[in-house]
Short mmCIF file of C-alpha atoms in Angstrom, two decimals:
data_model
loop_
_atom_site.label_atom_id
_atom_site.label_comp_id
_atom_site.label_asym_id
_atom_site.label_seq_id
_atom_site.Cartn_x
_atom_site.Cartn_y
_atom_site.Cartn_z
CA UNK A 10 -21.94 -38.69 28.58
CA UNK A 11 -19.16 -38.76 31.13
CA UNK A 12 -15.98 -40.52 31.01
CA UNK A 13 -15.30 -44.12 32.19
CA UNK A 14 -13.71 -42.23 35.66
CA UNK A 15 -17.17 -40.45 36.21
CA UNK A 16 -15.44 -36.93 34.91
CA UNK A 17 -16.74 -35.11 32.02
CA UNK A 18 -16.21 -35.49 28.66
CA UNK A 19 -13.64 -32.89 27.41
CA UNK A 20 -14.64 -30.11 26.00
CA UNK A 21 -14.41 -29.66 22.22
CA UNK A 22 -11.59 -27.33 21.66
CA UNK A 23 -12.18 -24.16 21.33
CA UNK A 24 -10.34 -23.52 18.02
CA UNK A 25 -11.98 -26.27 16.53
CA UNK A 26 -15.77 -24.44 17.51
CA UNK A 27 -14.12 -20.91 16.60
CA UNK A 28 -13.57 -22.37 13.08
CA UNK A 29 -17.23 -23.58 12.88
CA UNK A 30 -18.23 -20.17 13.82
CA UNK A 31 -16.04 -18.43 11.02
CA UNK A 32 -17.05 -20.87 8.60
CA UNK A 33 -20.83 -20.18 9.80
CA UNK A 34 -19.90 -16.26 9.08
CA UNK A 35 -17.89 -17.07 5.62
CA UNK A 36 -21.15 -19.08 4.25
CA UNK A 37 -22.87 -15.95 5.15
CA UNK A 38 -21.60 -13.34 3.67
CA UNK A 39 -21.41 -15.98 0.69
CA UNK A 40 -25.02 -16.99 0.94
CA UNK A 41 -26.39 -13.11 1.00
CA UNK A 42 -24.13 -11.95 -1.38
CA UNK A 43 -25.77 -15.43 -4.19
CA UNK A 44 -28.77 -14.54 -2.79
CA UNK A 45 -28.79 -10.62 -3.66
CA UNK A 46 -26.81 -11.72 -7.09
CA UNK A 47 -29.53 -14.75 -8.24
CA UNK A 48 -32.79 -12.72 -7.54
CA UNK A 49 -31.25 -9.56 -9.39
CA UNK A 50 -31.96 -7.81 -5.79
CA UNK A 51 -28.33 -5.70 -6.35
CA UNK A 52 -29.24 -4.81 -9.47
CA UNK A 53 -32.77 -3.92 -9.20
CA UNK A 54 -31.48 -1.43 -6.51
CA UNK A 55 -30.64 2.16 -7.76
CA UNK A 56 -31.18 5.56 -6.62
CA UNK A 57 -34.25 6.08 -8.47
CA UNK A 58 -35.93 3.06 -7.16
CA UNK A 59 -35.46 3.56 -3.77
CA UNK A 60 -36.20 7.25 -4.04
CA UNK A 61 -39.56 6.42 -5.46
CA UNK A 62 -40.05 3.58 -2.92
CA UNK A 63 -39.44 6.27 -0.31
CA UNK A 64 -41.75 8.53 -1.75
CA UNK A 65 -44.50 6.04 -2.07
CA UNK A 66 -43.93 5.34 1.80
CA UNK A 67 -45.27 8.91 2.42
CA UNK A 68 -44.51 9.22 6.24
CA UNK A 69 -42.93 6.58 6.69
CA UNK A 70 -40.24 6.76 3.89
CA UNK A 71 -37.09 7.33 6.54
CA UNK A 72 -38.16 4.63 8.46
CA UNK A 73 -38.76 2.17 4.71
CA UNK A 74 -35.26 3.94 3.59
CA UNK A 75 -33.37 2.91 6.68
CA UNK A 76 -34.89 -0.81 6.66
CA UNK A 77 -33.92 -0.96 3.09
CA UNK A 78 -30.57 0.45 3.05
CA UNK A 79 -30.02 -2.26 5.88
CA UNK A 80 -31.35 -4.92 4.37
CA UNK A 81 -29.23 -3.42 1.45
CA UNK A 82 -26.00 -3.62 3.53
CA UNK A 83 -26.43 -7.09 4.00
CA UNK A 84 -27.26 -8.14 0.42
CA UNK A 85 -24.15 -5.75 -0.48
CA UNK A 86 -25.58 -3.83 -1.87
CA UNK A 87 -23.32 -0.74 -2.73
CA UNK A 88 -24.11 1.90 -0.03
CA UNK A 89 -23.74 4.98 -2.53
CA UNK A 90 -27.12 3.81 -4.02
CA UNK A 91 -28.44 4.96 -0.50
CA UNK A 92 -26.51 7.71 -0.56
CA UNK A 93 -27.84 8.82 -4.00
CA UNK A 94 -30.64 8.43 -2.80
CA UNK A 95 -31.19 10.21 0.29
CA UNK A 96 -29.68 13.07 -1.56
CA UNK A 97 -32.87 13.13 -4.40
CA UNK A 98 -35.28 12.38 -2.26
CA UNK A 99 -34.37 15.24 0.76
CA UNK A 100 -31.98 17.37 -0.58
CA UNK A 101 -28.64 17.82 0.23
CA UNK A 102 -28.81 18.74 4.29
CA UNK A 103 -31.45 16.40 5.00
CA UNK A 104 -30.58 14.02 2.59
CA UNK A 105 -27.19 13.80 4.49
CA UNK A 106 -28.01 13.16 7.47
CA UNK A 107 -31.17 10.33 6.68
CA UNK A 108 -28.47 8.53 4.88
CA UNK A 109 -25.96 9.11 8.02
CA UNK A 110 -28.41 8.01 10.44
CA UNK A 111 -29.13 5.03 8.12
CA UNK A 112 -25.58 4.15 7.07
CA UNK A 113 -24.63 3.89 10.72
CA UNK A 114 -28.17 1.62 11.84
CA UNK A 115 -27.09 -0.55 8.80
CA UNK A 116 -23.54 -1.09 9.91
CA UNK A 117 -24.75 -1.76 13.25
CA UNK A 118 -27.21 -4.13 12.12
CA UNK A 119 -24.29 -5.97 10.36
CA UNK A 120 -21.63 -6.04 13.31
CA UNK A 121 -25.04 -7.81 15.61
CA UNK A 122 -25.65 -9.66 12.91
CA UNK A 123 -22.04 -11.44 12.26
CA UNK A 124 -21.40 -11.01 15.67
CA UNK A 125 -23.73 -13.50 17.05
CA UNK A 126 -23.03 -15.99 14.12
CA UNK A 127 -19.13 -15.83 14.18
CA UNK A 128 -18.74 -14.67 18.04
CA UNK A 129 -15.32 -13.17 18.28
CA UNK A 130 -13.47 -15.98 16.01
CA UNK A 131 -10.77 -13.85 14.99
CA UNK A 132 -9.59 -12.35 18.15
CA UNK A 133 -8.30 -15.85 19.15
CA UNK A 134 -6.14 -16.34 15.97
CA UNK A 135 -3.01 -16.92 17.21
CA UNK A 136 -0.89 -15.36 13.86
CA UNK A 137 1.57 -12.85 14.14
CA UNK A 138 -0.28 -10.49 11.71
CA UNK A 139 -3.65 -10.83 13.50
CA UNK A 140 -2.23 -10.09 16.57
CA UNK A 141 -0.29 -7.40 15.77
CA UNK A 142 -3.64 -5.82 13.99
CA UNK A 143 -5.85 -6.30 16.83
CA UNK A 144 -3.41 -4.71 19.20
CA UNK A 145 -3.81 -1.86 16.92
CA UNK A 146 -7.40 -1.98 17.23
CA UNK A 147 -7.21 -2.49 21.14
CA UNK A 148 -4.79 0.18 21.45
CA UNK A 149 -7.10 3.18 20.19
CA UNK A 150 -10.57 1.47 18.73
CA UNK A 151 -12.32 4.23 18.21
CA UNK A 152 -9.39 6.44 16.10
CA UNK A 153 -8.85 3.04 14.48
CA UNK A 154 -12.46 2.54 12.97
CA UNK A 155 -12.90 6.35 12.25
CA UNK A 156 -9.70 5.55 10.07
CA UNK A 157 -11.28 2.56 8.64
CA UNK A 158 -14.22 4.07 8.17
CA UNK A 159 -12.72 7.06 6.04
CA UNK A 160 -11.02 4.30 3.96
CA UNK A 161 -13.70 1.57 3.43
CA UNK A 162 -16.66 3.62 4.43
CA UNK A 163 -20.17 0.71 4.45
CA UNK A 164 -17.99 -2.43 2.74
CA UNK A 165 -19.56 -5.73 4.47
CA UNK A 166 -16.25 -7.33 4.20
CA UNK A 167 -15.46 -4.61 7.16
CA UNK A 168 -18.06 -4.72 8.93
CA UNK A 169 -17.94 -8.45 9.17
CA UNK A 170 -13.98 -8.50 10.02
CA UNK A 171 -14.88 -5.95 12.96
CA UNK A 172 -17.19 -7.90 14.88
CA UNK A 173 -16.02 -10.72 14.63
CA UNK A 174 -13.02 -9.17 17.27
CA UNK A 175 -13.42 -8.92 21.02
CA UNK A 176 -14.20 -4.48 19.82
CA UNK A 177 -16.99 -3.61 21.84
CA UNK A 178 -20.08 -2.66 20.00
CA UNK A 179 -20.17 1.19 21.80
CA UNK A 180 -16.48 1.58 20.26
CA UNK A 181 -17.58 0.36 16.73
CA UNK A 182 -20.90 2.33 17.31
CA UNK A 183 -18.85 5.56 17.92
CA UNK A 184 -15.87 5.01 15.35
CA UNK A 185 -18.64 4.25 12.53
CA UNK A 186 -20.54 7.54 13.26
CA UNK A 187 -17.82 9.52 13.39
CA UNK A 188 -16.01 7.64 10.77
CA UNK A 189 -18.56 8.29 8.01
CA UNK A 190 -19.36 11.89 8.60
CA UNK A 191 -16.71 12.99 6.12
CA UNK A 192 -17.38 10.16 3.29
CA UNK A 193 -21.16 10.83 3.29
CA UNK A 194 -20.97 14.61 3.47
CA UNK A 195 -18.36 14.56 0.48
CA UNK A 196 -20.80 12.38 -1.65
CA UNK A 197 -23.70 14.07 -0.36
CA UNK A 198 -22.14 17.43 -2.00
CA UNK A 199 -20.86 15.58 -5.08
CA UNK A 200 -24.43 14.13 -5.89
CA UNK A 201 -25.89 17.03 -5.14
CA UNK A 202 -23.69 18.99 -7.85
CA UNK A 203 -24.36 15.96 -10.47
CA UNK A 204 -28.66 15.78 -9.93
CA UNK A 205 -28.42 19.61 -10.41
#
């Protein structure tokens, strides 16, 4: 429809369609996390069961584990239950890195995920704080998620609050791998000396 002087409407502003989009992401990460809660999906996910769903895939186990520990990340499911189990069912080396491989696909999945719901909502928040982060971010992204990483290590809220920034994807792609090297290896050792 175009104005009474034959001009276009104006645009709805963009704020206004960057809160839509952040509300969008906020009923997400509400609506998986009710979801995984009501149908007892966190629960009913341990080490043991997904060991013994991997081992039931046979050859394709990595390829089951790696679906599930995504579909995990996005029910919120705690990623040390991956962890765990990656450790029993392959052992410590290769156990580490299935569940590094998978830990970083799962993240990944997540900051797509988010990304195209929410767009980059909060790198147009005009707060102090916010800005002050994100020029952190911008500043070194990669040392900044490797840091984050370390810290948080799989937490949705994270993953979420990452993409929904103007950080390119290869930056958050590089910072996660790098940034969960040290958290997976440490609990790969430390469930390796507890299952012995």
């Amino acid at each position: 429809m175009t104005a009474p002087d034959g001009s276009p409407p104006p645009a709805e502003p963009r704020s206004a369609w960057q809160r839509w989009r952040l509300v969008a992401v906020v009923a997400l990460f509400a609506a998986l996390w009710l979801v995984g809660d009501a149908t007892g999906v966190i629960d009913r996910f341990d080490q043991d069961e997904v060991r013994r769903m991997v081992a039931d895939a046979g050859p394709w186990g990595i390829l089951l584990f790696v679906a599930v520990f995504t579909a995990g990340e996005l029910l919120h499911v705690p990623g040390m239950v991956f962890i765990a189990a990656a450790i029993l069912a392959w052992g410590q080396l290769t156990g580490f890195f299935v569940a590094l491989g998978a830990a970083v696909v799962s993240v990944s999945v997540s900051f797509v995920v988010v990304r195209a719901i929410g767009g980059k909502a909060l790198a147009r928040i005009e707060r102090p704080l916010m800005k002050k982060l994100l020029a952190r971010l911008h500043a070194r992204p990669v040392l900044t998620i490797v840091t984050l990483r370390a810290v948080f290590w799989l937490s949705p809220p994270l993953n979420y609050a990452l993409a929904m920034t103007d950080l390119r994807f290869r930056d958050y792609l590089v910072g996660s791998a790098i940034g969960l090297v040290i958290p997976i290896l440490g609990a790969a050792f430390l469930f390796d000396l507890i299952f012995q």
